[in-house]
Amino acid sequence: MNSTEIFSNSGQLNWDAINTLSNIVLVLALVLITGWYAYEVRKQTRLMTKDRERTKVLEEVQDVLTPAIDRIESEIDAIQNKKISWHRYTSGGCGFSSRIGRLFYSTQYGAVQSLFDEKSSGALKDILNKFSDLNRMFPSHDFLIDELNQFYEEIEKEIKTPELKERLEEMTKEFNKEKSAPYRLTGERIENAFQFYGEYLINLEYTIERSPNSNEPHIDFWEENQDELLKFRDKPHIVEIHKQLSRKLIQLKKLDGELLKKLLEIREEYRKEYNFINNEIEPFRGV
């Protein structure tokens, strides 16, 4: 029996066969349309989920990864170029300049500048949950910062003596007597010379530099009197602490290098997966 015979019987159309075929075609079309619709729904759902994920991941990049990368890069530079500046605040607390510091806030070391707020953001928690290496490396970094801070406090105790205070008062007065007004010490350099120049002595890992073509009496004073002032830190205990401090800085720089590599890898993976542009990854670069 051929197809003609199926659809006709003695010259008459076989409506039963035609209806059966039509039903088959309609069912097949319905299946295809339903399948296509289900596919589109799944596709749109995936896109919406991806978009929500992208927003969340972008927060991780902007609030955690990029700030941490900038801080670690700055810290490495400060160690390499001897720009680590430690300070005793009028509140009584102490800590480092913005180029070096803790990543997490600590109530014990509240005066030490921290990159992240006291209450960790959701983005920070998400990052630490996803990447266990960071959950180990971040606290290790902060532990080294705390040790360095303690070393500087010990050096401070050794350097800031009544003898240094008395001698600085004499030296600053003598310096100003010999200078004309524009070249005299003013402000805290004369009123609180003990605090100001005491920290020059404490900061063994900071190179004092003069700004080009500038009048800087406080540096003039230091250059003229540093030989005598440096004798106040020429003590066996300070020498020993400085050795320990130097070893800790080597450890910190090594850890910073590993941490920087990990952070950059994570950010690059995110950039590729979510098609982030440079302005999204580093929104304040060049501003």
JSON list of C-alpha atoms in Angstrom, two decimals, residues 58-147:
[
{"chain": "A", "resi": 58, "resn": "LEU", "atom": "CA", "xyz": [31.71, 42.99, 41.49]},
{"chain": "A", "resi": 59, "resn": "GLU", "atom": "CA", "xyz": [31.18, 44.01, 45.12]},
{"chain": "A", "resi": 60, "resn": "GLU", "atom": "CA", "xyz": [33.84, 41.46, 46.14]},
{"chain": "A", "resi": 61, "resn": "VAL", "atom": "CA", "xyz": [36.22, 42.93, 43.57]},
{"chain": "A", "resi": 62, "resn": "GLN", "atom": "CA", "xyz": [35.64, 46.60, 44.43]},
{"chain": "A", "resi": 63, "resn": "ASP", "atom": "CA", "xyz": [35.28, 46.27, 48.21]},
{"chain": "A", "resi": 64, "resn": "VAL", "atom": "CA", "xyz": [37.85, 43.58, 48.95]},
{"chain": "A", "resi": 65, "resn": "LEU", "atom": "CA", "xyz": [40.17, 42.46, 46.15]},
{"chain": "A", "resi": 66, "resn": "THR", "atom": "CA", "xyz": [41.20, 45.79, 44.61]},
{"chain": "A", "resi": 67, "resn": "PRO", "atom": "CA", "xyz": [41.68, 47.61, 47.97]},
{"chain": "A", "resi": 68, "resn": "ALA", "atom": "CA", "xyz": [43.69, 44.65, 49.29]},
{"chain": "A", "resi": 69, "resn": "ILE", "atom": "CA", "xyz": [45.85, 44.57, 46.16]},
{"chain": "A", "resi": 70, "resn": "ASP", "atom": "CA", "xyz": [46.52, 48.32, 46.41]},
{"chain": "A", "resi": 71, "resn": "ARG", "atom": "CA", "xyz": [47.43, 48.01, 50.12]},
{"chain": "A", "resi": 72, "resn": "ILE", "atom": "CA", "xyz": [49.76, 45.04, 49.60]},
{"chain": "A", "resi": 73, "resn": "GLU", "atom": "CA", "xyz": [51.50, 46.73, 46.65]},
{"chain": "A", "resi": 74, "resn": "SER", "atom": "CA", "xyz": [51.98, 49.87, 48.76]},
{"chain": "A", "resi": 75, "resn": "GLU", "atom": "CA", "xyz": [53.30, 47.78, 51.64]},
{"chain": "A", "resi": 76, "resn": "ILE", "atom": "CA", "xyz": [55.85, 46.01, 49.46]},
{"chain": "A", "resi": 77, "resn": "ASP", "atom": "CA", "xyz": [57.00, 49.38, 48.10]},
{"chain": "A", "resi": 78, "resn": "ALA", "atom": "CA", "xyz": [57.31, 50.81, 51.63]},
{"chain": "A", "resi": 79, "resn": "ILE", "atom": "CA", "xyz": [59.46, 47.88, 52.75]},
{"chain": "A", "resi": 80, "resn": "GLN", "atom": "CA", "xyz": [61.69, 48.00, 49.66]},
{"chain": "A", "resi": 81, "resn": "ASN", "atom": "CA", "xyz": [62.21, 51.78, 49.78]},
{"chain": "A", "resi": 82, "resn": "LYS", "atom": "CA", "xyz": [62.44, 52.20, 53.57]},
{"chain": "A", "resi": 83, "resn": "LYS", "atom": "CA", "xyz": [59.25, 54.23, 53.88]},
{"chain": "A", "resi": 84, "resn": "ILE", "atom": "CA", "xyz": [57.77, 52.59, 56.98]},
{"chain": "A", "resi": 85, "resn": "SER", "atom": "CA", "xyz": [56.63, 55.33, 59.30]},
{"chain": "A", "resi": 86, "resn": "TRP", "atom": "CA", "xyz": [55.46, 54.55, 62.86]},
{"chain": "A", "resi": 87, "resn": "HIS", "atom": "CA", "xyz": [53.69, 57.16, 64.97]},
{"chain": "A", "resi": 88, "resn": "ARG", "atom": "CA", "xyz": [52.52, 57.72, 68.55]},
{"chain": "A", "resi": 89, "resn": "TYR", "atom": "CA", "xyz": [49.18, 59.53, 68.51]},
{"chain": "A", "resi": 90, "resn": "THR", "atom": "CA", "xyz": [48.08, 62.17, 71.01]},
{"chain": "A", "resi": 91, "resn": "SER", "atom": "CA", "xyz": [45.34, 59.75, 72.09]},
{"chain": "A", "resi": 92, "resn": "GLY", "atom": "CA", "xyz": [48.07, 57.44, 73.34]},
{"chain": "A", "resi": 93, "resn": "GLY", "atom": "CA", "xyz": [47.60, 54.86, 70.62]},
{"chain": "A", "resi": 94, "resn": "CYS", "atom": "CA", "xyz": [50.23, 54.03, 68.04]},
{"chain": "A", "resi": 95, "resn": "GLY", "atom": "CA", "xyz": [50.48, 52.64, 64.55]},
{"chain": "A", "resi": 96, "resn": "PHE", "atom": "CA", "xyz": [51.87, 52.96, 61.05]},
{"chain": "A", "resi": 97, "resn": "SER", "atom": "CA", "xyz": [51.21, 55.34, 58.19]},
{"chain": "A", "resi": 98, "resn": "SER", "atom": "CA", "xyz": [48.62, 54.44, 55.54]},
{"chain": "A", "resi": 99, "resn": "ARG", "atom": "CA", "xyz": [51.21, 52.52, 53.51]},
{"chain": "A", "resi": 100, "resn": "ILE", "atom": "CA", "xyz": [51.35, 49.64, 55.98]},
{"chain": "A", "resi": 101, "resn": "GLY", "atom": "CA", "xyz": [48.84, 48.24, 58.43]},
{"chain": "A", "resi": 102, "resn": "ARG", "atom": "CA", "xyz": [46.42, 45.54, 59.42]},
{"chain": "A", "resi": 103, "resn": "LEU", "atom": "CA", "xyz": [43.84, 44.12, 57.03]},
{"chain": "A", "resi": 104, "resn": "PHE", "atom": "CA", "xyz": [41.31, 43.35, 59.77]},
{"chain": "A", "resi": 105, "resn": "TYR", "atom": "CA", "xyz": [40.22, 45.73, 62.50]},
{"chain": "A", "resi": 106, "resn": "SER", "atom": "CA", "xyz": [41.31, 44.73, 66.01]},
{"chain": "A", "resi": 107, "resn": "THR", "atom": "CA", "xyz": [40.03, 46.20, 69.26]},
{"chain": "A", "resi": 108, "resn": "GLN", "atom": "CA", "xyz": [43.39, 45.38, 70.83]},
{"chain": "A", "resi": 109, "resn": "TYR", "atom": "CA", "xyz": [45.25, 47.31, 68.16]},
{"chain": "A", "resi": 110, "resn": "GLY", "atom": "CA", "xyz": [42.54, 49.82, 67.32]},
{"chain": "A", "resi": 111, "resn": "ALA", "atom": "CA", "xyz": [45.03, 52.63, 66.66]},
{"chain": "A", "resi": 112, "resn": "VAL", "atom": "CA", "xyz": [46.77, 50.55, 64.00]},
{"chain": "A", "resi": 113, "resn": "GLN", "atom": "CA", "xyz": [45.10, 51.45, 60.72]},
{"chain": "A", "resi": 114, "resn": "SER", "atom": "CA", "xyz": [43.09, 48.61, 59.22]},
{"chain": "A", "resi": 115, "resn": "LEU", "atom": "CA", "xyz": [41.92, 48.19, 55.64]},
{"chain": "A", "resi": 116, "resn": "PHE", "atom": "CA", "xyz": [38.54, 46.68, 56.45]},
{"chain": "A", "resi": 117, "resn": "ASP", "atom": "CA", "xyz": [35.97, 48.01, 58.90]},
{"chain": "A", "resi": 118, "resn": "GLU", "atom": "CA", "xyz": [35.35, 46.61, 62.36]},
{"chain": "A", "resi": 119, "resn": "LYS", "atom": "CA", "xyz": [32.25, 44.82, 61.08]},
{"chain": "A", "resi": 120, "resn": "SER", "atom": "CA", "xyz": [33.36, 42.70, 58.14]},
{"chain": "A", "resi": 121, "resn": "SER", "atom": "CA", "xyz": [31.27, 43.27, 55.03]},
{"chain": "A", "resi": 122, "resn": "GLY", "atom": "CA", "xyz": [29.36, 40.50, 53.33]},
{"chain": "A", "resi": 123, "resn": "ALA", "atom": "CA", "xyz": [31.76, 40.70, 50.40]},
{"chain": "A", "resi": 124, "resn": "LEU", "atom": "CA", "xyz": [34.74, 40.06, 52.67]},
{"chain": "A", "resi": 125, "resn": "LYS", "atom": "CA", "xyz": [33.03, 37.07, 54.30]},
{"chain": "A", "resi": 126, "resn": "ASP", "atom": "CA", "xyz": [32.14, 35.67, 50.87]},
{"chain": "A", "resi": 127, "resn": "ILE", "atom": "CA", "xyz": [35.73, 35.98, 49.66]},
{"chain": "A", "resi": 128, "resn": "LEU", "atom": "CA", "xyz": [37.11, 34.25, 52.75]},
{"chain": "A", "resi": 129, "resn": "ASN", "atom": "CA", "xyz": [34.54, 31.45, 52.47]},
{"chain": "A", "resi": 130, "resn": "LYS", "atom": "CA", "xyz": [35.38, 30.85, 48.82]},
{"chain": "A", "resi": 131, "resn": "PHE", "atom": "CA", "xyz": [39.17, 30.99, 49.13]},
{"chain": "A", "resi": 132, "resn": "SER", "atom": "CA", "xyz": [40.56, 29.18, 52.15]},
{"chain": "A", "resi": 133, "resn": "ASP", "atom": "CA", "xyz": [44.11, 30.35, 51.37]},
{"chain": "A", "resi": 134, "resn": "LEU", "atom": "CA", "xyz": [43.09, 33.94, 52.08]},
{"chain": "A", "resi": 135, "resn": "ASN", "atom": "CA", "xyz": [41.44, 32.84, 55.32]},
{"chain": "A", "resi": 136, "resn": "ARG", "atom": "CA", "xyz": [44.91, 31.75, 56.41]},
{"chain": "A", "resi": 137, "resn": "MET", "atom": "CA", "xyz": [47.06, 34.42, 54.80]},
{"chain": "A", "resi": 138, "resn": "PHE", "atom": "CA", "xyz": [45.12, 37.50, 55.98]},
{"chain": "A", "resi": 139, "resn": "PRO", "atom": "CA", "xyz": [45.46, 36.69, 59.72]},
{"chain": "A", "resi": 140, "resn": "SER", "atom": "CA", "xyz": [49.13, 35.73, 59.22]},
{"chain": "A", "resi": 141, "resn": "HIS", "atom": "CA", "xyz": [49.71, 39.15, 57.67]},
{"chain": "A", "resi": 142, "resn": "ASP", "atom": "CA", "xyz": [48.06, 40.93, 60.59]},
{"chain": "A", "resi": 143, "resn": "PHE", "atom": "CA", "xyz": [50.03, 38.90, 63.12]},
{"chain": "A", "resi": 144, "resn": "LEU", "atom": "CA", "xyz": [53.28, 40.15, 61.56]},
{"chain": "A", "resi": 145, "resn": "ILE", "atom": "CA", "xyz": [51.99, 43.74, 61.62]},
{"chain": "A", "resi": 146, "resn": "ASP", "atom": "CA", "xyz": [51.20, 43.39, 65.33]},
{"chain": "A", "resi": 147, "resn": "GLU", "atom": "CA", "xyz": [54.69, 42.06, 66.02]}
]
